[in-house]
Amino acid sequence: PVAGVGGGAALSRVEKELKALEEQERRAGEQKKEELKKLAAIQQQIEEKKKRIEEEKKSRVGDSAALIQAEKELNALEGQERQVEEQKKLATIQQQIEEKKRRVEEERKQLEKIVGKPGQPIVQQANRYAIVVGIEQYRERIPKADFADRDAKAVAQFLAKQGGYREENVIVRLNEQATKSDMEKYFEAWLKNNVDANSSVFIYFSGHGAPKAETGEAYIVPYDGDPAFIEQTGYPLKRLYQTLDKLPTKNVVVMLDSCFSGTGGRSVLAKGARPMALTVEGLSNSGTKTVVLSATSGSHISLADQEKGHGLFTYYALQGLSGDADANGDGAIDVQELFEFLKPQVQRVARRVYNTEQVPQLIIPSSLVNQLPPRLIER
């Protein structure tokens, strides 16, 4: 099994490497600042020389030889000035590149902390399909859903590297790629055209949810969604569940790192609307075959953890899937095991760090209650 990361030598090593990387970046940043200061000083010297030459030109009117020499010096200085400007631009670009590299490396380290390094390879199964959606930035004036796209990328990477999914069977839609029409295309057409009776389907969404003001009906907010017109621009959870229920698949699991009450976190409201307490039942009419693992109950919020750089729910979900949730040690992790692992972890951090409640929910249709829970990982 893949070793989960939850402390010990591996976590300590990763944290030390990350701190060392941050120190290197800090020193590099200081060096760049010094270089820019030197370039600015050179530029100031050039400006002063240019002024002196201009004054000399005025004082030597009629002296053609002196004027020619002054023009040459002036042209040379202007050439130096252009070079300095190019060097400043290059230094700025290099600094931006280094900052981007640091962010990418930090994200890689975060992923390693969550899911560990690949261990025993999992045989890829052709009949597993997944749609992974993460929306952090929205087109409308909607607050960011912090780390939502990073959450989705981490989940997609896990599925392809350690979850037994073929890469071509994992659809990933991030930010502007996740419009309402994109959701309709992949939820309603792509799945229908690909799955069969032996398939299993996994849907993951990280981003904002919103309630319809009049009824409290839960909607996913697409990239181009608008909470003020949520019925026209949002994607109803009920519609998603109905679509999935019609598939010929043996099981469907939906994981939602979002909330739908309008009380904050990964939830938004139309201007002037009031938050509402949605019951779990009202939020989760998932049909007859879809199992839903939700980041929170209807009345609570879904938190993004700034220190971990991920949604709290997704962070512990991935840690659990990487091995920590395998309670009976059989090498497989089903949705019930995952829920029992992550629920207390999420509740504990939400209370201790954020002084609030976040209670993940597992929703199993009555038709599946007496059956074995769907397996998410098999080794």
mmCIF file of C-alpha atoms in Angstrom:
data_model
loop_
_atom_site.group_PDB
_atom_site.id
_atom_site.type_symbol
_atom_site.label_atom_id
_atom_site.label_comp_id
_atom_site.label_asym_id
_atom_site.label_seq_id
_atom_site.Cartn_x
_atom_site.Cartn_y
_atom_site.Cartn_z
ATOM 1 C CA PRO A 1 0.000 0.000 0.000
ATOM 2 C CA VAL A 2 1.000 3.600 -0.487
ATOM 3 C CA ALA A 3 2.153 5.113 2.743
ATOM 4 C CA GLY A 4 0.091 8.041 3.921
ATOM 5 C CA VAL A 5 1.829 11.099 5.279
ATOM 6 C CA GLY A 6 0.753 12.127 8.708
ATOM 7 C CA GLY A 7 3.946 12.800 10.638
ATOM 8 C CA GLY A 8 7.182 10.945 11.243
ATOM 9 C CA ALA A 9 10.410 11.027 9.256
ATOM 10 C CA ALA A 10 8.852 11.529 5.832
ATOM 11 C CA LEU A 11 6.844 14.567 6.858
ATOM 12 C CA SER A 12 9.785 16.024 8.769
ATOM 13 C CA ARG A 13 12.046 15.634 5.728
ATOM 14 C CA VAL A 14 9.531 17.275 3.416
ATOM 15 C CA GLU A 15 9.082 20.207 5.789
ATOM 16 C CA LYS A 16 12.855 20.687 6.076
ATOM 17 C CA GLU A 17 13.244 20.633 2.303
ATOM 18 C CA LEU A 18 10.437 23.168 1.931
ATOM 19 C CA LYS A 19 11.984 25.491 4.531
ATOM 20 C CA ALA A 20 15.373 25.216 2.798
ATOM 21 C CA LEU A 21 13.746 26.059 -0.523
ATOM 22 C CA GLU A 22 12.034 29.097 1.012
ATOM 23 C CA GLU A 23 15.367 30.281 2.470
ATOM 24 C CA GLN A 24 17.055 29.924 -0.927
ATOM 25 C CA GLU A 25 14.233 31.903 -2.505
ATOM 26 C CA ARG A 26 14.576 34.633 0.127
ATOM 27 C CA ARG A 27 18.308 34.971 -0.520
ATOM 28 C CA ALA A 28 17.773 34.997 -4.283
ATOM 29 C CA GLY A 29 15.166 37.727 -3.832
ATOM 30 C CA GLU A 30 17.604 39.838 -1.805
ATOM 31 C CA GLN A 31 20.273 39.411 -4.494
ATOM 32 C CA LYS A 32 17.823 40.519 -7.170
ATOM 33 C CA LYS A 33 16.912 43.586 -5.121
ATOM 34 C CA GLU A 34 20.604 44.504 -4.827
ATOM 35 C CA GLU A 35 21.067 44.061 -8.575
ATOM 36 C CA LEU A 36 18.091 46.307 -9.283
ATOM 37 C CA LYS A 37 19.489 48.946 -6.891
ATOM 38 C CA LYS A 38 22.837 48.889 -8.724
ATOM 39 C CA LEU A 39 21.116 49.198 -12.085
ATOM 40 C CA ALA A 40 19.057 52.115 -10.772
ATOM 41 C CA ALA A 41 22.252 53.825 -9.566
ATOM 42 C CA ILE A 42 23.900 53.347 -12.977
ATOM 43 C CA GLN A 43 20.805 54.754 -14.644
ATOM 44 C CA GLN A 44 20.941 57.821 -12.392
ATOM 45 C CA GLN A 45 24.621 58.375 -13.263
ATOM 46 C CA ILE A 46 23.773 58.183 -16.954
ATOM 47 C CA GLU A 47 21.014 60.769 -16.519
ATOM 48 C CA GLU A 48 23.432 63.132 -14.757
ATOM 49 C CA LYS A 49 26.014 62.747 -17.547
ATOM 50 C CA LYS A 50 23.342 63.419 -20.154
ATOM 51 C CA LYS A 51 22.399 66.665 -18.397
ATOM 52 C CA ARG A 52 26.049 67.809 -18.288
ATOM 53 C CA ILE A 53 26.504 67.062 -21.972
ATOM 54 C CA GLU A 54 23.327 68.952 -22.847
ATOM 55 C CA GLU A 55 24.635 71.949 -20.904
ATOM 56 C CA GLU A 56 28.000 71.715 -22.688
ATOM 57 C CA LYS A 57 26.227 71.690 -26.059
ATOM 58 C CA LYS A 58 24.445 74.925 -25.168
ATOM 59 C CA SER A 59 27.659 76.593 -23.996
ATOM 60 C CA ARG A 60 29.626 75.602 -27.114
ATOM 61 C CA VAL A 61 27.289 76.743 -29.837
ATOM 62 C CA GLY A 62 29.396 77.409 -32.940
ATOM 63 C CA ASP A 63 32.142 74.945 -31.949
ATOM 64 C CA SER A 64 31.267 72.184 -34.432
ATOM 65 C CA ALA A 65 33.979 69.765 -33.296
ATOM 66 C CA ALA A 66 32.881 70.023 -29.657
ATOM 67 C CA LEU A 67 29.239 69.606 -30.630
ATOM 68 C CA ILE A 68 30.001 66.484 -32.685
ATOM 69 C CA GLN A 69 31.927 64.994 -29.762
ATOM 70 C CA ALA A 70 29.095 65.818 -27.364
ATOM 71 C CA GLU A 71 26.578 64.148 -29.700
ATOM 72 C CA LYS A 72 28.717 60.997 -29.807
ATOM 73 C CA GLU A 73 28.928 60.889 -26.019
ATOM 74 C CA LEU A 74 25.206 61.473 -25.740
ATOM 75 C CA ASN A 75 24.407 58.644 -28.194
ATOM 76 C CA ALA A 76 26.755 56.320 -26.325
ATOM 77 C CA LEU A 77 25.058 57.136 -23.017
ATOM 78 C CA GLU A 78 21.616 56.559 -24.502
ATOM 79 C CA GLY A 79 22.833 53.160 -25.721
ATOM 80 C CA GLN A 80 24.033 52.336 -22.198
ATOM 81 C CA GLU A 81 20.689 53.466 -20.829
ATOM 82 C CA ARG A 82 18.841 51.077 -23.142
ATOM 83 C CA GLN A 83 21.091 48.245 -22.012
ATOM 84 C CA VAL A 84 20.372 49.054 -18.366
ATOM 85 C CA GLU A 85 16.627 49.033 -19.054
ATOM 86 C CA GLU A 86 16.916 45.626 -20.726
ATOM 87 C CA GLN A 87 18.914 44.301 -17.777
ATOM 88 C CA LYS A 88 16.264 45.577 -15.360
ATOM 89 C CA LYS A 89 13.539 43.881 -17.373
ATOM 90 C CA LEU A 90 15.544 40.659 -17.497
ATOM 91 C CA ALA A 91 16.161 40.750 -13.739
ATOM 92 C CA THR A 92 12.444 41.261 -13.107
ATOM 93 C CA ILE A 93 11.522 38.404 -15.449
ATOM 94 C CA GLN A 94 14.062 36.123 -13.770
ATOM 95 C CA GLN A 95 12.620 37.010 -10.380
ATOM 96 C CA GLN A 96 9.106 36.205 -11.605
ATOM 97 C CA ILE A 97 10.319 32.871 -12.993
ATOM 98 C CA GLU A 98 11.988 31.994 -9.696
ATOM 99 C CA GLU A 99 8.832 32.881 -7.766
ATOM 100 C CA LYS A 100 6.750 30.712 -10.096
ATOM 101 C CA LYS A 101 9.215 27.827 -9.731
ATOM 102 C CA ARG A 102 9.004 28.186 -5.973
ATOM 103 C CA ARG A 103 5.190 28.051 -6.072
ATOM 104 C CA VAL A 104 5.266 24.958 -8.286
ATOM 105 C CA GLU A 105 7.789 23.289 -6.006
ATOM 106 C CA GLU A 106 5.733 24.201 -2.953
ATOM 107 C CA GLU A 107 2.648 22.678 -4.585
ATOM 108 C CA ARG A 108 4.604 19.497 -5.334
ATOM 109 C CA LYS A 109 5.733 19.324 -1.710
ATOM 110 C CA GLN A 110 2.152 19.833 -0.540
ATOM 111 C CA LEU A 111 1.001 16.968 -2.735
ATOM 112 C CA GLU A 112 3.758 14.759 -1.367
ATOM 113 C CA LYS A 113 2.700 15.616 2.171
ATOM 114 C CA ILE A 114 -0.897 14.652 1.398
ATOM 115 C CA VAL A 115 -0.575 11.508 -0.679
ATOM 116 C CA GLY A 116 3.003 10.431 -0.146
ATOM 117 C CA LYS A 117 5.280 9.085 -2.844
ATOM 118 C CA PRO A 118 3.970 6.363 -5.146
ATOM 119 C CA GLY A 119 4.333 2.977 -3.551
ATOM 120 C CA GLN A 120 3.078 -0.345 -4.872
ATOM 121 C CA PRO A 121 1.653 0.377 -8.348
ATOM 122 C CA ILE A 122 -2.071 -0.092 -8.833
ATOM 123 C CA VAL A 123 -3.278 -1.831 -11.955
ATOM 124 C CA GLN A 124 -5.156 0.635 -14.113
ATOM 125 C CA GLN A 125 -8.711 -0.371 -14.843
ATOM 126 C CA ALA A 126 -10.278 0.577 -18.154
ATOM 127 C CA ASN A 127 -13.788 0.757 -16.694
ATOM 128 C CA ARG A 128 -13.128 3.558 -14.197
ATOM 129 C CA TYR A 129 -14.180 7.070 -15.207
ATOM 130 C CA ALA A 130 -13.781 10.366 -13.379
ATOM 131 C CA ILE A 131 -14.708 14.001 -13.879
ATOM 132 C CA VAL A 132 -12.734 16.405 -11.696
ATOM 133 C CA VAL A 133 -13.754 20.069 -11.523
ATOM 134 C CA GLY A 134 -12.031 22.861 -9.591
ATOM 135 C CA ILE A 135 -12.968 26.539 -9.799
ATOM 136 C CA GLU A 136 -10.977 29.059 -7.778
ATOM 137 C CA GLN A 137 -11.380 32.132 -10.004
ATOM 138 C CA TYR A 138 -14.818 33.094 -11.311
ATOM 139 C CA ARG A 139 -15.814 35.296 -14.241
ATOM 140 C CA GLU A 140 -18.406 37.242 -12.271
ATOM 141 C CA ARG A 141 -17.609 39.299 -9.194
ATOM 142 C CA ILE A 142 -17.561 36.291 -6.922
ATOM 143 C CA PRO A 143 -14.966 35.814 -4.145
ATOM 144 C CA LYS A 144 -12.235 33.289 -4.856
ATOM 145 C CA ALA A 145 -12.749 29.728 -3.682
ATOM 146 C CA ASP A 146 -9.263 29.466 -2.209
ATOM 147 C CA PHE A 147 -7.165 26.531 -3.487
ATOM 148 C CA ALA A 148 -10.093 24.943 -5.358
ATOM 149 C CA ASP A 149 -8.132 24.452 -8.569
ATOM 150 C CA ARG A 150 -5.165 23.106 -6.600
ATOM 151 C CA ASP A 151 -7.533 20.657 -4.886
ATOM 152 C CA ALA A 152 -8.804 19.426 -8.245
ATOM 153 C CA LYS A 153 -5.311 19.023 -9.688
ATOM 154 C CA ALA A 154 -4.252 17.035 -6.619
ATOM 155 C CA VAL A 155 -7.273 14.739 -6.910
ATOM 156 C CA ALA A 156 -6.739 14.198 -10.645
ATOM 157 C CA GLN A 157 -3.063 13.437 -10.114
ATOM 158 C CA PHE A 158 -3.904 10.964 -7.376
ATOM 159 C CA LEU A 159 -6.502 9.153 -9.493
ATOM 160 C CA ALA A 160 -4.114 8.758 -12.431
ATOM 161 C CA LYS A 161 -0.979 7.917 -10.426
ATOM 162 C CA GLN A 162 -2.339 5.914 -7.514
ATOM 163 C CA GLY A 163 -6.060 5.409 -8.009
ATOM 164 C CA GLY A 164 -6.043 2.970 -10.914
ATOM 165 C CA TYR A 165 -7.620 5.366 -13.428
ATOM 166 C CA ARG A 166 -6.339 5.710 -16.963
ATOM 167 C CA GLU A 167 -5.383 9.296 -17.706
ATOM 168 C CA GLU A 168 -7.664 9.405 -20.747
ATOM 169 C CA ASN A 169 -10.565 8.413 -18.473
ATOM 170 C CA VAL A 170 -10.031 11.367 -16.124
ATOM 171 C CA ILE A 171 -11.571 14.633 -17.316
ATOM 172 C CA VAL A 172 -10.133 17.689 -15.538
ATOM 173 C CA ARG A 173 -11.795 21.099 -15.858
ATOM 174 C CA LEU A 174 -10.255 24.067 -14.051
ATOM 175 C CA ASN A 175 -11.483 27.649 -13.709
ATOM 176 C CA GLU A 176 -12.511 29.036 -17.130
ATOM 177 C CA GLN A 177 -12.672 25.469 -18.506
ATOM 178 C CA ALA A 178 -15.568 24.730 -16.146
ATOM 179 C CA THR A 179 -18.458 26.719 -17.586
ATOM 180 C CA LYS A 180 -22.055 25.580 -17.326
ATOM 181 C CA SER A 181 -21.896 24.239 -20.891
ATOM 182 C CA ASP A 182 -18.709 22.305 -20.010
ATOM 183 C CA MET A 183 -20.535 20.662 -17.109
ATOM 184 C CA GLU A 184 -23.472 19.777 -19.337
ATOM 185 C CA LYS A 185 -21.094 18.372 -21.941
ATOM 186 C CA TYR A 186 -19.157 16.084 -19.615
ATOM 187 C CA PHE A 187 -21.756 15.184 -16.977
ATOM 188 C CA GLU A 188 -24.546 14.534 -19.464
ATOM 189 C CA ALA A 189 -22.883 13.478 -22.736
ATOM 190 C CA TRP A 190 -19.313 12.264 -22.148
ATOM 191 C CA LEU A 191 -20.260 9.867 -19.350
ATOM 192 C CA LYS A 192 -23.275 8.545 -21.234
ATOM 193 C CA ASN A 193 -21.125 7.860 -24.304
ATOM 194 C CA ASN A 194 -18.386 6.025 -22.408
ATOM 195 C CA VAL A 195 -19.662 4.034 -19.438
ATOM 196 C CA ASP A 196 -21.357 0.648 -19.358
ATOM 197 C CA ALA A 197 -22.788 -1.741 -16.787
ATOM 198 C CA ASN A 198 -19.322 -2.687 -15.495
ATOM 199 C CA SER A 199 -18.079 0.872 -15.094
ATOM 200 C CA SER A 200 -17.614 2.887 -11.938
ATOM 201 C CA VAL A 201 -17.870 6.677 -11.944
ATOM 202 C CA PHE A 202 -16.256 9.235 -9.653
ATOM 203 C CA ILE A 203 -17.252 12.917 -9.692
ATOM 204 C CA TYR A 204 -15.266 15.541 -7.768
ATOM 205 C CA PHE A 205 -16.163 19.213 -7.442
ATOM 206 C CA SER A 206 -14.243 21.905 -5.586
ATOM 207 C CA GLY A 207 -15.562 25.451 -5.722
ATOM 208 C CA HIS A 208 -18.554 27.540 -4.771
ATOM 209 C CA GLY A 209 -22.059 26.275 -4.219
ATOM 210 C CA ALA A 210 -25.144 28.450 -3.864
ATOM 211 C CA PRO A 211 -28.776 28.044 -2.806
ATOM 212 C CA LYS A 212 -31.753 29.244 -4.787
ATOM 213 C CA ALA A 213 -33.095 32.044 -2.602
ATOM 214 C CA GLU A 214 -36.761 31.067 -2.786
ATOM 215 C CA THR A 215 -36.453 27.328 -2.194
ATOM 216 C CA GLY A 216 -32.955 26.583 -0.886
ATOM 217 C CA GLU A 217 -32.294 24.202 -3.789
ATOM 218 C CA ALA A 218 -28.545 23.564 -4.050
ATOM 219 C CA TYR A 219 -26.591 24.614 -7.138
ATOM 220 C CA ILE A 220 -23.004 24.196 -8.252
ATOM 221 C CA VAL A 221 -21.681 27.594 -9.370
ATOM 222 C CA PRO A 222 -19.853 27.197 -12.723
ATOM 223 C CA TYR A 223 -17.079 29.555 -13.830
ATOM 224 C CA ASP A 224 -19.657 31.704 -15.647
ATOM 225 C CA GLY A 225 -22.307 31.378 -12.934
ATOM 226 C CA ASP A 226 -23.999 34.302 -11.213
ATOM 227 C CA PRO A 227 -25.611 33.826 -7.768
ATOM 228 C CA ALA A 228 -28.111 36.576 -8.609
ATOM 229 C CA PHE A 229 -29.398 34.416 -11.480
ATOM 230 C CA ILE A 230 -28.502 31.023 -10.085
ATOM 231 C CA GLU A 231 -31.468 29.212 -11.625
ATOM 232 C CA GLN A 232 -30.367 30.328 -15.103
ATOM 233 C CA THR A 233 -26.578 30.172 -14.680
ATOM 234 C CA GLY A 234 -25.971 27.472 -12.056
ATOM 235 C CA TYR A 235 -25.905 23.685 -12.357
ATOM 236 C CA PRO A 236 -28.448 22.081 -9.970
ATOM 237 C CA LEU A 237 -27.205 19.252 -7.793
ATOM 238 C CA LYS A 238 -30.562 17.573 -8.340
ATOM 239 C CA ARG A 239 -29.942 17.605 -12.089
ATOM 240 C CA LEU A 240 -26.494 16.079 -11.583
ATOM 241 C CA TYR A 241 -27.900 13.287 -9.430
ATOM 242 C CA GLN A 242 -30.719 12.575 -11.885
ATOM 243 C CA THR A 243 -28.230 12.400 -14.752
ATOM 244 C CA LEU A 244 -25.942 10.023 -12.872
ATOM 245 C CA ASP A 245 -28.876 7.878 -11.788
ATOM 246 C CA LYS A 246 -29.687 7.128 -15.437
ATOM 247 C CA LEU A 247 -26.230 5.731 -16.191
ATOM 248 C CA PRO A 248 -25.945 1.934 -16.534
ATOM 249 C CA THR A 249 -22.975 1.877 -14.117
ATOM 250 C CA LYS A 250 -22.633 -0.372 -11.095
ATOM 251 C CA ASN A 251 -21.811 2.531 -8.762
ATOM 252 C CA VAL A 252 -21.306 6.292 -8.707
ATOM 253 C CA VAL A 253 -19.502 8.338 -6.051
ATOM 254 C CA VAL A 254 -19.750 12.130 -5.881
ATOM 255 C CA MET A 255 -17.327 14.097 -3.702
ATOM 256 C CA LEU A 256 -18.195 17.746 -3.030
ATOM 257 C CA ASP A 257 -15.708 20.129 -1.417
ATOM 258 C CA SER A 258 -18.237 22.929 -1.390
ATOM 259 C CA CYS A 259 -21.187 24.195 0.616
ATOM 260 C CA PHE A 260 -24.596 25.405 -0.434
ATOM 261 C CA SER A 261 -26.145 27.361 2.439
ATOM 262 C CA GLY A 262 -24.738 30.795 1.617
ATOM 263 C CA THR A 263 -23.137 31.094 5.067
ATOM 264 C CA GLY A 264 -19.579 31.658 3.846
ATOM 265 C CA GLY A 265 -16.578 29.489 3.033
ATOM 266 C CA ARG A 266 -17.127 27.842 -0.346
ATOM 267 C CA SER A 267 -20.633 29.188 -0.694
ATOM 268 C CA VAL A 268 -21.983 32.390 -2.235
ATOM 269 C CA LEU A 269 -25.296 34.235 -2.181
ATOM 270 C CA ALA A 270 -27.032 36.717 -4.403
ATOM 271 C CA LYS A 271 -26.680 40.285 -3.116
ATOM 272 C CA GLY A 272 -29.225 40.927 -0.382
ATOM 273 C CA ALA A 273 -30.136 37.276 0.116
ATOM 274 C CA ARG A 274 -29.824 35.654 3.530
ATOM 275 C CA PRO A 275 -28.052 32.415 4.387
ATOM 276 C CA MET A 276 -30.357 29.469 4.971
ATOM 277 C CA ALA A 277 -30.018 26.187 6.807
ATOM 278 C CA LEU A 278 -30.360 23.391 4.283
ATOM 279 C CA THR A 279 -31.205 19.981 5.650
ATOM 280 C CA VAL A 280 -29.001 17.092 4.613
ATOM 281 C CA GLU A 281 -32.048 15.488 3.036
ATOM 282 C CA GLY A 282 -32.856 18.603 1.008
ATOM 283 C CA LEU A 283 -29.258 18.853 -0.151
ATOM 284 C CA SER A 284 -28.783 15.233 -1.054
ATOM 285 C CA ASN A 285 -31.631 13.763 -3.049
ATOM 286 C CA SER A 286 -29.093 11.626 -4.852
ATOM 287 C CA GLY A 287 -31.357 9.050 -6.470
ATOM 288 C CA THR A 288 -30.896 5.299 -6.231
ATOM 289 C CA LYS A 289 -27.228 4.636 -7.034
ATOM 290 C CA THR A 290 -25.190 7.764 -6.279
ATOM 291 C CA VAL A 291 -23.240 7.894 -3.025
ATOM 292 C CA VAL A 292 -22.349 11.442 -1.963
ATOM 293 C CA LEU A 293 -19.426 12.406 0.245
ATOM 294 C CA SER A 294 -19.861 16.078 1.096
ATOM 295 C CA ALA A 295 -17.439 18.434 2.822
ATOM 296 C CA THR A 296 -20.119 19.686 5.159
ATOM 297 C CA SER A 297 -23.724 19.496 6.206
ATOM 298 C CA GLY A 298 -26.232 21.948 4.811
ATOM 299 C CA SER A 299 -25.875 24.571 7.550
ATOM 300 C CA HIS A 300 -22.074 24.616 7.943
ATOM 301 C CA ILE A 301 -19.254 25.984 5.799
ATOM 302 C CA SER A 302 -16.496 24.244 3.862
ATOM 303 C CA LEU A 303 -13.101 25.580 4.913
ATOM 304 C CA ALA A 304 -9.908 26.162 2.956
ATOM 305 C CA ASP A 305 -6.822 25.669 5.113
ATOM 306 C CA GLN A 306 -4.235 28.371 4.394
ATOM 307 C CA GLU A 307 -1.374 26.441 5.994
ATOM 308 C CA LYS A 308 -2.065 23.253 4.055
ATOM 309 C CA GLY A 309 -2.872 25.099 0.831
ATOM 310 C CA HIS A 310 -5.959 22.947 0.213
ATOM 311 C CA GLY A 311 -9.561 22.591 1.194
ATOM 312 C CA LEU A 312 -9.634 20.941 4.609
ATOM 313 C CA PHE A 313 -11.957 18.200 3.380
ATOM 314 C CA THR A 314 -9.898 17.417 0.259
ATOM 315 C CA TYR A 315 -6.641 17.391 2.205
ATOM 316 C CA TYR A 316 -7.807 14.642 4.546
ATOM 317 C CA ALA A 317 -9.679 12.804 1.796
ATOM 318 C CA LEU A 318 -6.447 12.424 -0.164
ATOM 319 C CA GLN A 319 -4.497 11.500 2.937
ATOM 320 C CA GLY A 320 -7.078 8.821 3.677
ATOM 321 C CA LEU A 321 -7.110 7.467 0.123
ATOM 322 C CA SER A 322 -3.330 7.206 0.149
ATOM 323 C CA GLY A 323 -3.548 4.557 2.850
ATOM 324 C CA ASP A 324 -4.467 6.101 6.177
ATOM 325 C CA ALA A 325 -8.158 5.221 5.809
ATOM 326 C CA ASP A 326 -7.532 1.504 5.281
ATOM 327 C CA ALA A 327 -8.850 0.590 8.711
ATOM 328 C CA ASN A 328 -8.907 -3.193 8.220
ATOM 329 C CA GLY A 329 -5.605 -3.346 6.329
ATOM 330 C CA ASP A 330 -6.999 -5.243 3.354
ATOM 331 C CA GLY A 331 -5.429 -2.897 0.797
ATOM 332 C CA ALA A 332 -8.801 -1.519 -0.297
ATOM 333 C CA ILE A 333 -10.522 1.670 0.800
ATOM 334 C CA ASP A 334 -14.261 2.026 0.476
ATOM 335 C CA VAL A 335 -16.275 5.205 0.846
ATOM 336 C CA GLN A 336 -17.386 4.295 4.382
ATOM 337 C CA GLU A 337 -13.788 3.806 5.553
ATOM 338 C CA LEU A 338 -12.777 7.108 3.988
ATOM 339 C CA PHE A 339 -15.653 8.928 5.667
ATOM 340 C CA GLU A 340 -14.878 7.460 9.083
ATOM 341 C CA PHE A 341 -11.240 8.548 8.700
ATOM 342 C CA LEU A 342 -11.721 12.095 7.456
ATOM 343 C CA LYS A 343 -14.782 13.218 9.437
ATOM 344 C CA PRO A 344 -13.075 13.439 12.866
ATOM 345 C CA GLN A 345 -9.932 14.937 11.307
ATOM 346 C CA VAL A 346 -11.874 17.729 9.598
ATOM 347 C CA GLN A 347 -14.009 18.410 12.685
ATOM 348 C CA ARG A 348 -10.943 18.575 14.929
ATOM 349 C CA VAL A 349 -9.045 21.101 12.792
ATOM 350 C CA ALA A 350 -12.148 23.211 12.123
ATOM 351 C CA ARG A 351 -12.776 23.533 15.865
ATOM 352 C CA ARG A 352 -9.218 23.984 17.100
ATOM 353 C CA VAL A 353 -7.824 26.188 14.348
ATOM 354 C CA TYR A 354 -10.868 28.034 12.992
ATOM 355 C CA ASN A 355 -13.242 27.927 15.980
ATOM 356 C CA THR A 356 -16.087 26.747 13.784
ATOM 357 C CA GLU A 357 -17.955 23.609 12.820
ATOM 358 C CA GLN A 358 -17.391 21.618 9.654
ATOM 359 C CA VAL A 359 -19.033 18.213 9.687
ATOM 360 C CA PRO A 360 -18.571 16.080 6.540
ATOM 361 C CA GLN A 361 -21.572 14.026 5.447
ATOM 362 C CA LEU A 362 -21.874 10.606 3.836
ATOM 363 C CA ILE A 363 -25.151 10.153 1.981
ATOM 364 C CA ILE A 364 -26.059 6.633 0.859
ATOM 365 C CA PRO A 365 -29.346 6.010 -0.985
ATOM 366 C CA SER A 366 -31.739 3.703 0.835
ATOM 367 C CA SER A 367 -31.476 1.205 -2.026
ATOM 368 C CA LEU A 368 -27.755 0.743 -1.245
ATOM 369 C CA VAL A 369 -27.855 0.717 2.551
ATOM 370 C CA ASN A 370 -27.670 -3.081 2.809
ATOM 371 C CA GLN A 371 -24.945 -3.422 0.176
ATOM 372 C CA LEU A 372 -21.188 -3.146 0.533
ATOM 373 C CA PRO A 373 -20.029 0.470 0.181
ATOM 374 C CA PRO A 374 -18.368 1.319 -3.171
ATOM 375 C CA ARG A 375 -14.622 0.841 -3.160
ATOM 376 C CA LEU A 376 -12.546 3.861 -4.100
ATOM 377 C CA ILE A 377 -9.107 2.214 -3.982
ATOM 378 C CA GLU A 378 -8.161 -1.428 -4.539
ATOM 379 C CA ARG A 379 -4.640 -2.771 -4.225
#
